[in-house]
Short mmCIF file of C-alpha atoms and ligand atoms in Angstrom, two decimals:
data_model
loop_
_atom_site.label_atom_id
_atom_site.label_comp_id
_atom_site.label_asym_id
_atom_site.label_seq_id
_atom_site.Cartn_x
_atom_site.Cartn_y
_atom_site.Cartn_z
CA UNK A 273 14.38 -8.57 -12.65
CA UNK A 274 11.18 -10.30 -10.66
CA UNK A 275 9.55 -12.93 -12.41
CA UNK A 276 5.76 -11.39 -11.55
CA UNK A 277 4.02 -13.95 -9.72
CA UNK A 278 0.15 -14.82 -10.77
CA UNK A 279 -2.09 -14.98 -7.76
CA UNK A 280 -5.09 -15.69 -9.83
CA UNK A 281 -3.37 -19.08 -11.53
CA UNK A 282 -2.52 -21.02 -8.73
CA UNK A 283 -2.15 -24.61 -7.86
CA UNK A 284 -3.10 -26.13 -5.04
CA UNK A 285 -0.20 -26.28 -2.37
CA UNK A 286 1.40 -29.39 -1.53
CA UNK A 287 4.51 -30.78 0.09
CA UNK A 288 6.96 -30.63 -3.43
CA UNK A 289 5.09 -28.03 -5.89
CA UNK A 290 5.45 -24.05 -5.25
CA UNK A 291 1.96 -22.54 -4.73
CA UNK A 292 2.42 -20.58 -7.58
CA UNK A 293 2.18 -22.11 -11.07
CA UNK A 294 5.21 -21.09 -13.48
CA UNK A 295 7.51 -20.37 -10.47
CA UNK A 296 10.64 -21.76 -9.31
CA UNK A 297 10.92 -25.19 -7.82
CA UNK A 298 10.53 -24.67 -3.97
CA UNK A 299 13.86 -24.85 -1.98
CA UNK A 300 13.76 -27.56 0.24
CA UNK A 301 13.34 -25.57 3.32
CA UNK A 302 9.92 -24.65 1.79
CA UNK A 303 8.70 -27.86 1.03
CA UNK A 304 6.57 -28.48 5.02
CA UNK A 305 5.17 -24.77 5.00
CA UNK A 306 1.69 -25.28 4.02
CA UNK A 307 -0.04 -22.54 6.17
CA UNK A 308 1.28 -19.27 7.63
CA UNK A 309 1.24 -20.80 11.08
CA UNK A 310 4.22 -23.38 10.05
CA UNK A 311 6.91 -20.82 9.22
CA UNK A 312 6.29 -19.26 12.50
CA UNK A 313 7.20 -23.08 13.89
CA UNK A 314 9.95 -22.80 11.68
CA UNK A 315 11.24 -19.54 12.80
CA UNK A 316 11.17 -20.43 15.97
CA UNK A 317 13.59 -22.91 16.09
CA UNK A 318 15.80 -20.59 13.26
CA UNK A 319 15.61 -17.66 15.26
CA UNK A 320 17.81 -16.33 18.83
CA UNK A 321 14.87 -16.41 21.04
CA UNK A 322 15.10 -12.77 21.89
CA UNK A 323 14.73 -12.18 18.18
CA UNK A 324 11.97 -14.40 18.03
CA UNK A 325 10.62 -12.94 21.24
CA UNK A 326 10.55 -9.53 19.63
CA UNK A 327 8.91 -10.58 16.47
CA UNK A 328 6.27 -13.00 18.50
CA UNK A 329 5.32 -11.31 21.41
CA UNK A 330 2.45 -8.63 22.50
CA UNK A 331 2.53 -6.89 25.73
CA UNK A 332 1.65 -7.63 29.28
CA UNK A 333 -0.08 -10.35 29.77
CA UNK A 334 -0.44 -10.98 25.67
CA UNK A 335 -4.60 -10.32 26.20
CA UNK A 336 -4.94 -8.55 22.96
CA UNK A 337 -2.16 -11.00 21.05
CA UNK A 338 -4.73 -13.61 21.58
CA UNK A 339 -8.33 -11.82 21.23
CA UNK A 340 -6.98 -11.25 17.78
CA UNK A 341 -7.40 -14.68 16.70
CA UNK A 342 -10.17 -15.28 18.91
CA UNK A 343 -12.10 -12.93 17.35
CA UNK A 344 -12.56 -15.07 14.32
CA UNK A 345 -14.70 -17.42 15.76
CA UNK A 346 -17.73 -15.08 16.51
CA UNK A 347 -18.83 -15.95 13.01
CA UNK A 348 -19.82 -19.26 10.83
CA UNK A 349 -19.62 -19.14 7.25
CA UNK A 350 -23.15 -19.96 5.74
CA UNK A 351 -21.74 -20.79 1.89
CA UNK A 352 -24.54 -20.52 -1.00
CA UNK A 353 -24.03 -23.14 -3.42
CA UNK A 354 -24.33 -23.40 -7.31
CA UNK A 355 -22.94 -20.29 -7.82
CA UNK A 356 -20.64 -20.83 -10.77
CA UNK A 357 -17.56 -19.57 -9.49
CA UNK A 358 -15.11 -20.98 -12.32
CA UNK A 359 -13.97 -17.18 -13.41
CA UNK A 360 -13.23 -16.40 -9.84
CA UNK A 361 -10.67 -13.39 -9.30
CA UNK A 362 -8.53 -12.40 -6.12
CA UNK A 363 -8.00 -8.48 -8.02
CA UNK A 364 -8.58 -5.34 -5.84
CA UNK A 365 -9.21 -2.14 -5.95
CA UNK A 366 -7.74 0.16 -3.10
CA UNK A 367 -6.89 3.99 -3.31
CA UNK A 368 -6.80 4.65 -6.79
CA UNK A 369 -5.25 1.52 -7.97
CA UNK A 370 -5.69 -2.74 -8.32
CA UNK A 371 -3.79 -5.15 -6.49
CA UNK A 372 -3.39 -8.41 -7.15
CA UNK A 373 -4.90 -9.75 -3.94
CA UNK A 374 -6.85 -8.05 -0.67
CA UNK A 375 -3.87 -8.38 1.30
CA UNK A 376 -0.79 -7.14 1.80
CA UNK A 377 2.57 -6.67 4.21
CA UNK A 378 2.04 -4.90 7.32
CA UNK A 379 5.00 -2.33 8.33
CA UNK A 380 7.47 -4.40 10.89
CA UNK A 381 10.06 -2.43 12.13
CA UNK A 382 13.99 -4.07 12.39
CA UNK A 383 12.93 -6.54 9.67
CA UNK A 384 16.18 -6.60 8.88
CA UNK A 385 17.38 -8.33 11.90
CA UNK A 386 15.28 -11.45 11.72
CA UNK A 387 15.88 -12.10 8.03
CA UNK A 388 19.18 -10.63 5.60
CA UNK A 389 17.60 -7.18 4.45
CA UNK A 390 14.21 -8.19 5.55
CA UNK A 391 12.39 -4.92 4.29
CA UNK A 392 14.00 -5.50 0.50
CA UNK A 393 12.96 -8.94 1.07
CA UNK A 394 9.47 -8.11 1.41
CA UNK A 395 9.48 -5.26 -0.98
CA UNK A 396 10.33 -7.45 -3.84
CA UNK A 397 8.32 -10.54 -3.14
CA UNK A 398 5.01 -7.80 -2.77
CA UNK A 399 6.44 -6.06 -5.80
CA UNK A 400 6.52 -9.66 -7.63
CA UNK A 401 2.71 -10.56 -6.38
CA UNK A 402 1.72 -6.91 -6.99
CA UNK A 403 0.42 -6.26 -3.61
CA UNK A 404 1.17 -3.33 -0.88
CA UNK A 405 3.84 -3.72 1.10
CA UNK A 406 4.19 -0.91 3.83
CA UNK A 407 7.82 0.17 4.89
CA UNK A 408 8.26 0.34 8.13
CA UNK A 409 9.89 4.15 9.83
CA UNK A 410 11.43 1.64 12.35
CA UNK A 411 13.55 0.08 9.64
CA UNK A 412 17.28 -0.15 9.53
CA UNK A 413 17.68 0.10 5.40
CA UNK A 414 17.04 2.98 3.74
CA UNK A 415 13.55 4.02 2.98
CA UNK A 416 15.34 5.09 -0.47
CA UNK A 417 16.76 1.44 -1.09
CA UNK A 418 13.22 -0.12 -0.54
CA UNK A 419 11.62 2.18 -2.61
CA UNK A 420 14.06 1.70 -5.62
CA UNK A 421 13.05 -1.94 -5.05
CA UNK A 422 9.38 -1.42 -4.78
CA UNK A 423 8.56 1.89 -6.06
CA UNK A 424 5.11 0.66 -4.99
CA UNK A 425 5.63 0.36 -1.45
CA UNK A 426 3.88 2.65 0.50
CA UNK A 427 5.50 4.48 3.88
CA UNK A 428 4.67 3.92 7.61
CA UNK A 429 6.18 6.84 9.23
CA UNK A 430 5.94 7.00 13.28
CA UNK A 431 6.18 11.03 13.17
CA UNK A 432 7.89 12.76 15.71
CA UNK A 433 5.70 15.35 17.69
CA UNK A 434 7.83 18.42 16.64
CA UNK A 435 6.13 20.00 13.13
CA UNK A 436 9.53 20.89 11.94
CA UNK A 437 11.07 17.58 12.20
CA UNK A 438 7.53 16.25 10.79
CA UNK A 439 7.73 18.24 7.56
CA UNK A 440 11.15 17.45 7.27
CA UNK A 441 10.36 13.62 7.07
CA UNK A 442 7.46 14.04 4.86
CA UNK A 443 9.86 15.96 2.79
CA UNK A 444 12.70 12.90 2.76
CA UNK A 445 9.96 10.12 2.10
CA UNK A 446 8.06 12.00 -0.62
CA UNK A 447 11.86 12.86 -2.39
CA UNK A 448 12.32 8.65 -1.90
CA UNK A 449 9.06 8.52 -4.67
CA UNK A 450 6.80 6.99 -2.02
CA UNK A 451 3.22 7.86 -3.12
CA UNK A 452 1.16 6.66 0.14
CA UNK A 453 1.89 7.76 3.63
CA UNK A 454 0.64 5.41 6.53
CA UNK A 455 1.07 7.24 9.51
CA UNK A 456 0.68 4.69 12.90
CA UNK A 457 -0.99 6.77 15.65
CA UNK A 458 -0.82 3.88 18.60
CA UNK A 459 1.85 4.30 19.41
CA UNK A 460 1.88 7.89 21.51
CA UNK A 461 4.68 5.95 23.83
CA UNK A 462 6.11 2.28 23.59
CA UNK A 463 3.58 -0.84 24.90
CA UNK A 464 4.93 -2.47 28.13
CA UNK A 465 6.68 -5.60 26.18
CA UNK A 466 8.30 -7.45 29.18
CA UNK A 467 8.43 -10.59 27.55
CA UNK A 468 11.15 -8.80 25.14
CA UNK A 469 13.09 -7.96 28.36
CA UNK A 470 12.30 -11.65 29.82
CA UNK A 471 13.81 -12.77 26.13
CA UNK A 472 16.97 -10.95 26.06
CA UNK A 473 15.62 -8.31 24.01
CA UNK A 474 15.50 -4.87 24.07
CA UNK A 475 15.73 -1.93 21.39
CA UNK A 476 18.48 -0.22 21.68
CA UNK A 477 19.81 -3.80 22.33
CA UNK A 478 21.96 -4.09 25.06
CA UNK A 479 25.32 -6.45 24.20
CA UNK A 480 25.12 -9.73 26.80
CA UNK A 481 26.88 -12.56 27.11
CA UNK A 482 23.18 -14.12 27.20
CA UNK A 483 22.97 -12.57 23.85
CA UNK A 484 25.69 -13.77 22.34
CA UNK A 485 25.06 -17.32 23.69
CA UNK A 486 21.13 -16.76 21.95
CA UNK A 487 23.35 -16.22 18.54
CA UNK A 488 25.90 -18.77 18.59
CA UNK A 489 23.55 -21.48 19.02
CA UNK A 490 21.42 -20.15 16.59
CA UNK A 491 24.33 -20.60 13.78
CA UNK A 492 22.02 -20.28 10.38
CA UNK A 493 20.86 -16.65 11.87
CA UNK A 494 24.78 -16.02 13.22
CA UNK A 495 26.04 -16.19 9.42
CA UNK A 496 23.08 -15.97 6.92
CA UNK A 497 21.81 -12.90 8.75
CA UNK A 498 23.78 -10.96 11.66
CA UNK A 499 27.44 -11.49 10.56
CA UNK A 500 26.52 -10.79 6.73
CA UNK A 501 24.99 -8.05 7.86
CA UNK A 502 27.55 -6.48 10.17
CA UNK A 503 30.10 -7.52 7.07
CA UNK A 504 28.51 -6.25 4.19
CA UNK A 505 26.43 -3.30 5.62
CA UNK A 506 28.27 -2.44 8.78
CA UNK A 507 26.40 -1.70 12.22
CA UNK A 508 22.97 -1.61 11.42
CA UNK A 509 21.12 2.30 12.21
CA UNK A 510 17.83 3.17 12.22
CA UNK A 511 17.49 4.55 8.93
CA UNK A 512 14.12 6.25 8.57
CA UNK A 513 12.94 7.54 11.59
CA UNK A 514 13.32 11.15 10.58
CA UNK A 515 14.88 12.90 7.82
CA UNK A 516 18.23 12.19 8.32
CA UNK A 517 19.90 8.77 9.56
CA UNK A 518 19.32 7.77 12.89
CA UNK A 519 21.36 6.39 15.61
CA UNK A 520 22.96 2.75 15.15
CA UNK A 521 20.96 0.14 16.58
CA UNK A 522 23.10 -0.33 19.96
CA UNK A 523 23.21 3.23 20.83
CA UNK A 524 21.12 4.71 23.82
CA UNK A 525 20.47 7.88 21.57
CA UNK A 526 17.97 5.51 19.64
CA UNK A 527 14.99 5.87 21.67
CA UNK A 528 15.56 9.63 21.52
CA UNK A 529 15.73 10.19 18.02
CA UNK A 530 11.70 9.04 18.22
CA UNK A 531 11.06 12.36 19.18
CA UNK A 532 7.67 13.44 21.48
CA UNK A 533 5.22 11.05 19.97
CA UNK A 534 2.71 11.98 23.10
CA UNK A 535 2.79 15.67 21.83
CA UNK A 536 0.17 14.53 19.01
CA UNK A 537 -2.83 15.29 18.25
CA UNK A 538 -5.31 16.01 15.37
CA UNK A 539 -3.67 19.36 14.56
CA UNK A 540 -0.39 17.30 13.29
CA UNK A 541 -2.73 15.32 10.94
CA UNK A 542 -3.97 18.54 9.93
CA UNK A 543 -0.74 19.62 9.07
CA UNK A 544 0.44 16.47 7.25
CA UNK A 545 -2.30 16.64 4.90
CA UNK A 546 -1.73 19.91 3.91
CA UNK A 547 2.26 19.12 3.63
CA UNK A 548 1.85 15.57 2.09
CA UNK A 549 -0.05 15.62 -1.80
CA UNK A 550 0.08 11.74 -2.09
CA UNK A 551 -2.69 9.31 -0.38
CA UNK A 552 -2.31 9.53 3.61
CA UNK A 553 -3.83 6.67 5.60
CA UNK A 554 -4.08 6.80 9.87
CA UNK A 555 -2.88 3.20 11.26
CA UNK A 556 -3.77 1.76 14.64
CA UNK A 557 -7.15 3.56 14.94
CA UNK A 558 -9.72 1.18 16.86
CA UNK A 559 -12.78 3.98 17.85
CA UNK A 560 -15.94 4.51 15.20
CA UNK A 561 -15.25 8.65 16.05
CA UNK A 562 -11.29 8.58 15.68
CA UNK A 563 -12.28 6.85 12.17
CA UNK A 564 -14.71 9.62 11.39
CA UNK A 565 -12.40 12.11 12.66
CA UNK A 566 -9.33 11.03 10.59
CA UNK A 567 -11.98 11.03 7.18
CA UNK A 568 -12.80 14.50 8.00
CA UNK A 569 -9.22 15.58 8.47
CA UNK A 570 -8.52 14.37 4.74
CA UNK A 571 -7.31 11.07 5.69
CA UNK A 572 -7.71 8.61 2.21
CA UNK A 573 -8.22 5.47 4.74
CA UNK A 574 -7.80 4.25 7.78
CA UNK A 575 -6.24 0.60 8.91
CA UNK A 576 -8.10 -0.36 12.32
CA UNK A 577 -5.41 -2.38 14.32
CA UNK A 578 -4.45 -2.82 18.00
CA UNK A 579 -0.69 -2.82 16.46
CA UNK A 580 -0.70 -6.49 16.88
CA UNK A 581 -1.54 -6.87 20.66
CA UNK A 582 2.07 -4.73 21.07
CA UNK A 583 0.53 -1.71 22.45
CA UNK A 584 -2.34 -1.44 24.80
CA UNK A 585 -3.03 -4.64 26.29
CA UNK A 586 -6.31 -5.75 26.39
CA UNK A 587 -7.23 -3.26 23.34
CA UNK A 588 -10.16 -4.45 21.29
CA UNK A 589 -9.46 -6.72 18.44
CA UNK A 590 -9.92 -4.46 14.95
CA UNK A 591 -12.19 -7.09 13.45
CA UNK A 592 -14.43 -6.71 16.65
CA UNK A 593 -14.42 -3.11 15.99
CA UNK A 594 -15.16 -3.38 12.49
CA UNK A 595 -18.70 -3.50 11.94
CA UNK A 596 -19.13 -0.14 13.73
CA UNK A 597 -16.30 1.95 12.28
CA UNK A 598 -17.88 0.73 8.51
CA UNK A 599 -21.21 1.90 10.02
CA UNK A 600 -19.77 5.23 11.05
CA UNK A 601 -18.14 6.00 7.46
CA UNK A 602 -20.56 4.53 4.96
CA UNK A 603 -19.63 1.53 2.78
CA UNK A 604 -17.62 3.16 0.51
CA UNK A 605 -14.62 4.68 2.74
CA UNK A 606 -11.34 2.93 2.71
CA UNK A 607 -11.05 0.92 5.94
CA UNK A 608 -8.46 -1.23 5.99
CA UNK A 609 -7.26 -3.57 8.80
CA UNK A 610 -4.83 -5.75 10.70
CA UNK A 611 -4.21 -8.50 13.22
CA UNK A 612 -4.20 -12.46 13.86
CA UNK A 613 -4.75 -12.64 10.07
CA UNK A 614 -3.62 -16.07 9.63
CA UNK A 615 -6.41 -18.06 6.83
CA UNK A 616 -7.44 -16.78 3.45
CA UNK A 617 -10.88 -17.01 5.44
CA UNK A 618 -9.78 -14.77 8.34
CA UNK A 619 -9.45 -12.10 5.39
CA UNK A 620 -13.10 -12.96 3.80
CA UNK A 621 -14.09 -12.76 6.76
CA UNK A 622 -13.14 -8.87 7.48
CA UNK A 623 -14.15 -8.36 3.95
CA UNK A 624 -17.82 -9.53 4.62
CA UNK A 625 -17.53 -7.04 7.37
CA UNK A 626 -16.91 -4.22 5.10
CA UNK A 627 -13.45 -4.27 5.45
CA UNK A 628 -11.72 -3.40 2.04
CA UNK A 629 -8.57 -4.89 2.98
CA UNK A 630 -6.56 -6.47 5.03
CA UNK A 631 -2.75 -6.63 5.99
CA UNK A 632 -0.51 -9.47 7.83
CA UNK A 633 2.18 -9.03 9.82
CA UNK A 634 4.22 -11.67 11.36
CA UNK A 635 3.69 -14.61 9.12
CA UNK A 636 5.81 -12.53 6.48
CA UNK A 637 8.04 -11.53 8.85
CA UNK A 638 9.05 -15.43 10.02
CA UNK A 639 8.65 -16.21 6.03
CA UNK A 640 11.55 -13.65 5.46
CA UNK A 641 13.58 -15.41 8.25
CA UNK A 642 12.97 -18.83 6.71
CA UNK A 643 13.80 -18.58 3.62
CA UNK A 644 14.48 -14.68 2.00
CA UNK A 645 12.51 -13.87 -0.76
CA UNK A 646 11.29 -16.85 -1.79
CA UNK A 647 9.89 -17.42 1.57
CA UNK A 648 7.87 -14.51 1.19
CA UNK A 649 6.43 -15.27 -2.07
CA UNK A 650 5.58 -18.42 -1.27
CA UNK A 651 3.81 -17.10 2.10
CA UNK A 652 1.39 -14.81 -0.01
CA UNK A 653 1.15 -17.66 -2.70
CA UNK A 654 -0.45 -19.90 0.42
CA UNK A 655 -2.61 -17.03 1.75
CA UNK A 656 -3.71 -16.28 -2.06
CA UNK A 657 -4.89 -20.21 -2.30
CA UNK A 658 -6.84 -19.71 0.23
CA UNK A 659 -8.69 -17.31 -0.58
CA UNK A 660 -8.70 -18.23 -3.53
CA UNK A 661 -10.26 -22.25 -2.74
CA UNK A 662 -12.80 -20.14 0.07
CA UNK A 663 -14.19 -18.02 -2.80
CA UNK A 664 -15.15 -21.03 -4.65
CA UNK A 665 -16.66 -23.01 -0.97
CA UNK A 666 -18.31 -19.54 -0.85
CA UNK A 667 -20.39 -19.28 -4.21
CA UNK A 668 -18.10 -15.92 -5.37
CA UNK A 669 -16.05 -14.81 -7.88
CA UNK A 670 -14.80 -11.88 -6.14
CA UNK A 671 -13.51 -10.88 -2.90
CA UNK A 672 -16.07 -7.71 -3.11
CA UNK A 673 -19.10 -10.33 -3.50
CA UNK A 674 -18.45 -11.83 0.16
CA UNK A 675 -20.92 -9.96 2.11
CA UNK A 676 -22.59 -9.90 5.92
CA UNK A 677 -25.26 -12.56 4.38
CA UNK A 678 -22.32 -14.87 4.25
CA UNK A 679 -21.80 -14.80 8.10
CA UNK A 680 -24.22 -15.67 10.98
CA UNK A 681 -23.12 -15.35 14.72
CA UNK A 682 -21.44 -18.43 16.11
CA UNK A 683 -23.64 -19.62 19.03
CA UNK A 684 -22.08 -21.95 21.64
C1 FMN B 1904 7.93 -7.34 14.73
C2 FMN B 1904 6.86 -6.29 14.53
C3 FMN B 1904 7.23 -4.98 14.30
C4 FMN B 1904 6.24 -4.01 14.09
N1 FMN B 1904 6.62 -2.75 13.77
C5 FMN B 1904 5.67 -1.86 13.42
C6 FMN B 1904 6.05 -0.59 12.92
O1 FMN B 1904 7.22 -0.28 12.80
N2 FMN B 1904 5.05 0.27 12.58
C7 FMN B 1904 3.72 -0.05 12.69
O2 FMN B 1904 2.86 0.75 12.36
N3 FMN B 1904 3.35 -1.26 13.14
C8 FMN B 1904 4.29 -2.17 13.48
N4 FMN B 1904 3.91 -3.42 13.89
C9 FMN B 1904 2.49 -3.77 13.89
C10 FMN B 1904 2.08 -4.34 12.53
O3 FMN B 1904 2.14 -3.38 11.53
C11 FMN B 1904 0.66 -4.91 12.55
O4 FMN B 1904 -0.21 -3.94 13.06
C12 FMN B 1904 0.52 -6.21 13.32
O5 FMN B 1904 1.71 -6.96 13.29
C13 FMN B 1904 -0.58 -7.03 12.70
O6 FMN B 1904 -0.78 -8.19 13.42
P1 FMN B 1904 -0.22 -9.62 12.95
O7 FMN B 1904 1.24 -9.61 13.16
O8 FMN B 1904 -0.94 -10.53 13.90
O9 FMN B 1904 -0.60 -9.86 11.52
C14 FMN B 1904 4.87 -4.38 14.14
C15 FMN B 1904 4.52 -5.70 14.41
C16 FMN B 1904 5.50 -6.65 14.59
C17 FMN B 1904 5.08 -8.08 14.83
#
């Protein structure tokens, strides 16, 4: 049983004490992560490179990978002052329900390769901080296992193009007790990720001597994640791709068993939302119309995302995109969003945009890899403090109060 973690009670990080009052002493391991940023250091040197690689990279010439945290500096905060913020709350309210935080995990696919059964990782360390956590289709455990773990979690599913295999899967994930459907629509055909292929790394992946050099000298990974694996769980597959288990994660059938993704189009949204009762949510949409479109299709929300800078290189940054999708929908409409989320203020920020929440890939991901579990919880415990310490420098007690008047554009 989780002990539930408090995200509106916490201490101030610090080098010894966990972020989180009433939690476990941090593991040593712990002890120098004080931002997001420093367990991707720290993964670094944990992980194979071509793992890392995988996890780090964008595409091409990484153009969008690094608008995504440039974008953050086209605003300054203006703070207001004597505000009174000693009641301050992090709670928030998002299809239906309130979560702990306005943040949550973004879907990573093979999660379980850069930390020991990295989706149940995150599932449990969201389920503990009651915040989403979205399951990736690209996973290689069992969208049933995850959702026994975190009957909260909500779905990504990367449909295939054929409408029988697409009710089939809806079929499978909605059997699992998965209540919100994500389904990522940038991803018609795989971005151009060379620097996987520079790294060693390729999905299926391809067995190399380079490869096996990458593991051995990367001997915490070698035994606390790929040889535990392979001995407790056997060749990993990809689990969830459709409705039945997919091809092991070697195998050349794997990139078949993806199915015609650039057979889409709006008719298979219209047919998921009359197949699918619970909340369905578009991912990876970046144009004001496509957002208008998916709302009129029945769509409860859309995430605006460039998938990370893995896609389309060069693709807008969401938050740049922001301002006009929220002015397209109206200010009540779920838009949610990812990428380069890195500071409790980088998630204000979207939120004084009219985002209504915001999700973080990577920095979980590496957290996972560092230390399991706990390294999770205590990522979302730093990202919570930071919000939490920006709403007070802000003059707010909740993340709903940060607004446009908060912001003025940056100027040289
Ligand atoms: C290793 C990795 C795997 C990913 N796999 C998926 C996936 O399976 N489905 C999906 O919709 N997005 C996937 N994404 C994109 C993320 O959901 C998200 O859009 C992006 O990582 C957010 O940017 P950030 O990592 O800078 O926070 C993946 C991203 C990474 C880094």
């Amino acid at each position: 049983m989780q002990t539930p973690i408090s995200l509106d009670t916490l201490a101030t990080p610090c080098t010894t004490a966990p972020p989180v009052r009433g939690a476990a002493p941090l593991p040593r391991r712990l002890r120098g992560m004080l931002s997001l940023d420093d367990f991707e250091d720290a993964a670094r040197r944990l992980l194979p490179r071509s793992v890392f690689a995988y996890v780090s990279g964008g595409c091409e010439t990484n153009r969008a990978l690094h608008a995504n945290r440039s974008a953050f500096t086209q605003y300054d905060w203006v703070p207001r002052v004597l505000a009174d913020t000693s009641r301050r709350s992090l709670a928030t309210a998002l299809l239906g329900r309130e979560y702990a935080a306005p943040f949550g995990i973004a879907p990573m696919g093979i999660s379980a390769l850069s930390a020991y059964r990295g989706d149940l990782v995150q599932a449990r360390a969201a389920a503990a901080a009651n915040i989403p956590m979205l399951m990736s289709g690209s996973s290689l455990i069992r969208m049933e296992e995850v959702a026994a773990a975190n009957p909260d979690a909500w779905f990504q599913a990367y449909v295939p193009g054929e409408p029988e295999r697409i009710e089939a899967l809806l079929e499978r994930v909605a059997r699992a007790g998965f209540r919100t459907l994500v389904v990522t629509v940038d991803l018609p055909v795989s971005g151009n990720r060379e620097n996987n292929l520079r790294a060693g790394f390729s999905s299926p992946l391809r067995p190399s001597l380079r490869l096996a050099w990458d593991g051995i000298t990367h001997p915490r990974w070698l035994w606390g994640t790929a040889l535990r694996t392979l001995l407790r769980h056997g060749m990993p597959h990809f689990e969830n791709s459709q409705a039945t288990r997919g091809a092991p994660m070697l195998s050349s059938q794997a990139l078949r068993d993806f199915g015609a993704r650039d057979h889409l189009d709006w008719s298979h949204l219209a047919l998921m939302r009359r197949r699918w009762k619970g909340a369905l949510v578009l991912k990876g949409v970046l144009h004001p119309e496509d957002a208008r479109k998916a709302r009129d299709h029945g769509a409860d929300g859309v995430i605006l995302s460039n998938h990370g800078g893995r896609q389309l290189d060069g693709a807008a940054p969401a938050l740049r995109m922001l301002p006009d999708v929220v002015a397209a929908l109206g200010p009540d409409y779920p838009v949610m969003i990812d990428g380069g989320f890195r500071r409790g203020s980088d998630v204000l920020m979207a939120l004084a945009l009219g985002a209504k929440f915001v999700f973080v890939g990577r920095p979980f991901n590496y957290a996972g890899a560092v230390a399991g579990e706990a390294g999770v919880r205590h990522a979302i415990g730093i990202l919570a403090a930071e919000i939490r310490r920006n709403m007070a420098l802000l003059g707010v007690q909740r993340p709903a109060e940060v607004t446009r008047e908060h912001l003025r554009e940056a100027t040289g």
